[in-house]
XYZ file of C-alpha atoms in Angstrom:
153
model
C 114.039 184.163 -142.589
C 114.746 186.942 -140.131
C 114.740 187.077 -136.620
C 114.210 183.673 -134.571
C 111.543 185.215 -132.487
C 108.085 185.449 -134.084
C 108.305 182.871 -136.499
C 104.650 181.699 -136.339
C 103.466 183.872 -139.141
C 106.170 183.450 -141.745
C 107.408 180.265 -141.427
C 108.610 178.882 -145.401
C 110.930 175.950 -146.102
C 112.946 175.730 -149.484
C 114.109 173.219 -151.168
C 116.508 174.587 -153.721
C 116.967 172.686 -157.338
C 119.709 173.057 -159.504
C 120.404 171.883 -163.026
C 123.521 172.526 -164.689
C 124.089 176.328 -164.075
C 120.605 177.280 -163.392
C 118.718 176.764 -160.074
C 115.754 177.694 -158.379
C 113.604 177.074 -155.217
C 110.761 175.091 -154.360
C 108.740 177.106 -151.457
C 106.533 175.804 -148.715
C 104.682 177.702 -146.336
C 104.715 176.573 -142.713
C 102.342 177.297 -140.500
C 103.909 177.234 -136.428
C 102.712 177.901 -133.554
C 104.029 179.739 -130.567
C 104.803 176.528 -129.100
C 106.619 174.851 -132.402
C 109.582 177.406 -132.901
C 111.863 176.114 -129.383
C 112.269 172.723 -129.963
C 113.638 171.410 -132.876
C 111.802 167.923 -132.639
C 108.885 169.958 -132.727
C 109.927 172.539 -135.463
C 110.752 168.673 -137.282
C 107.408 167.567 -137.000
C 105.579 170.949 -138.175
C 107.433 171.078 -140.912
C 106.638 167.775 -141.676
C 103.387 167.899 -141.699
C 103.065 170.749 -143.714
C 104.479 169.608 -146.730
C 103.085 167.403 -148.959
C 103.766 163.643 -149.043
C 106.332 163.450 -151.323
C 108.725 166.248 -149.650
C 108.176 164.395 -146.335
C 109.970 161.671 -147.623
C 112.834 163.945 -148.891
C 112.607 166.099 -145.946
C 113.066 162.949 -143.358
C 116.498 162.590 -145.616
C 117.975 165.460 -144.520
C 116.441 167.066 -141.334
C 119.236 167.295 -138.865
C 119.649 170.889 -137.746
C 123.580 171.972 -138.083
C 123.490 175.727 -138.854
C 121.717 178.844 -137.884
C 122.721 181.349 -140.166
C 121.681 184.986 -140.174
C 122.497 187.540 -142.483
C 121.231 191.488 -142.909
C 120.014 191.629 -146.624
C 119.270 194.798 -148.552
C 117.257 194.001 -151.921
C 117.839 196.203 -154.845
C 116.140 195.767 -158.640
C 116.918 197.405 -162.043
C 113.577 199.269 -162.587
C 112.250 196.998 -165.472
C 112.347 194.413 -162.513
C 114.517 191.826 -164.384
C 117.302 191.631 -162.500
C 117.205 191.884 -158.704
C 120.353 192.116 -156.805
C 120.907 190.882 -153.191
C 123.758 192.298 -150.956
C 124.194 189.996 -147.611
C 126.636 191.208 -144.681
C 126.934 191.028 -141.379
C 126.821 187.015 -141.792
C 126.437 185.026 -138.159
C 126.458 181.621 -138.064
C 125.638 179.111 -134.958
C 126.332 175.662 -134.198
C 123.490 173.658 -133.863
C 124.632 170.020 -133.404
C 124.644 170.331 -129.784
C 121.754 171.179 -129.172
C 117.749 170.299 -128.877
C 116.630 173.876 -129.263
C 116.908 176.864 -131.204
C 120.537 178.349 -130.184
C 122.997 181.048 -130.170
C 125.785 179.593 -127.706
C 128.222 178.151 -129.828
C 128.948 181.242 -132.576
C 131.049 180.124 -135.319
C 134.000 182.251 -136.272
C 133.085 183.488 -140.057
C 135.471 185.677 -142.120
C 134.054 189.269 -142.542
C 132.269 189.139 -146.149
C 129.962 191.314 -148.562
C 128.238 188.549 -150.383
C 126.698 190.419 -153.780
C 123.808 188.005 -155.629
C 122.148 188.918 -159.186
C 118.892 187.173 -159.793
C 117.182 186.601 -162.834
C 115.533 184.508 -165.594
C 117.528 182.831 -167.716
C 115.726 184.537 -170.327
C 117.687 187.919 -168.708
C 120.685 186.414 -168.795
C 122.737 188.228 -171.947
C 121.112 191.728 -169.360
C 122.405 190.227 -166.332
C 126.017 189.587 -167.732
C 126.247 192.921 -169.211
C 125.282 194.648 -165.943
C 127.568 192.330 -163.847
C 130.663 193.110 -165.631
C 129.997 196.367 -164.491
C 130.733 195.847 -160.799
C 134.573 195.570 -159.567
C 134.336 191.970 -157.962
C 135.421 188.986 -159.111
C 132.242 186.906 -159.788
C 132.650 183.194 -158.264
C 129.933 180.880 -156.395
C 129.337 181.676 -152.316
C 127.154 179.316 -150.130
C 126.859 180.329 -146.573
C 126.102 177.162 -145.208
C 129.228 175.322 -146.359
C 131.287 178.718 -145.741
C 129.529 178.052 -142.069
C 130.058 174.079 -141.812
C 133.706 174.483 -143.456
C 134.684 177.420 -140.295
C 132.768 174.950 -137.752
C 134.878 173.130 -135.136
């Protein structure tokens, strides 16, 4: 998350879970080095090696680099904390099939969007629905990685 400079200090990998409606993330912390965050055979192998046995096996599944996706993301909560609300815009996406390294040459054409997310426990849910119907969009499902691999060339 955030800018691809600097990484060494904040490095996290998620694998996100889903079942029926309701999903959530598994978080890893990474720990790079200067010299880890060019490369991507070397970003590979950190990552690797950070996670615990059984990830490396799922990780090794499904560790070809194909997006670089960057987003600005304001964070917003109600005040009891129960519901936190994400608004992502100014979404860039890069191509990164073509490449060994960490790049920004090939920028993929994305349509101009105001993604809105609510967050909560399912427990918050009857809250969260009640809130929700109070904003004017239509509510539907958004991933910007497919929205970035579907606009790819």
């Amino acid at each position: 998350y955030g800018d691809t400079e600097n990484l060494s200090d904040r490095g996290k990998l998620e694998f996100k879970r889903k079942h029926n409606n309701e999903g959530w993330k598994e978080k890893y912390k990474i720990n790079f080095s200067d010299k880890d965050i060019v490369a991507y055979k070397d970003i590979i192998g950190t990552i690797s090696s950070s996670l615990p046995l059984n990830r490396q096996i799922e990780f090794s599944d499904y560790n070809l680099p194909f997006i670089l996706n960057r987003h600005r993301r304001p964070y917003y909560s109600t005040r009891d904390k129960k519901i936190r609300v994400t608004v992502d815009k100014c979404v860039e996406a890069y191509d990164q099939r073509w490449s060994g390294n960490i790049s920004k040459k090939i920028k993929i054409k994305l349509p101009d969007l105001v993604i809105v997310e609510f967050k909560f426990d399912p427990s918050h849910k009857p809250e969260s629905i009640k809130l929700m119907k109070n904003f004017p969009f239509r509510v539907s499902k958004h991933s910007k990685y497919i929205n970035s691999v579907l606009h790819s060339r």
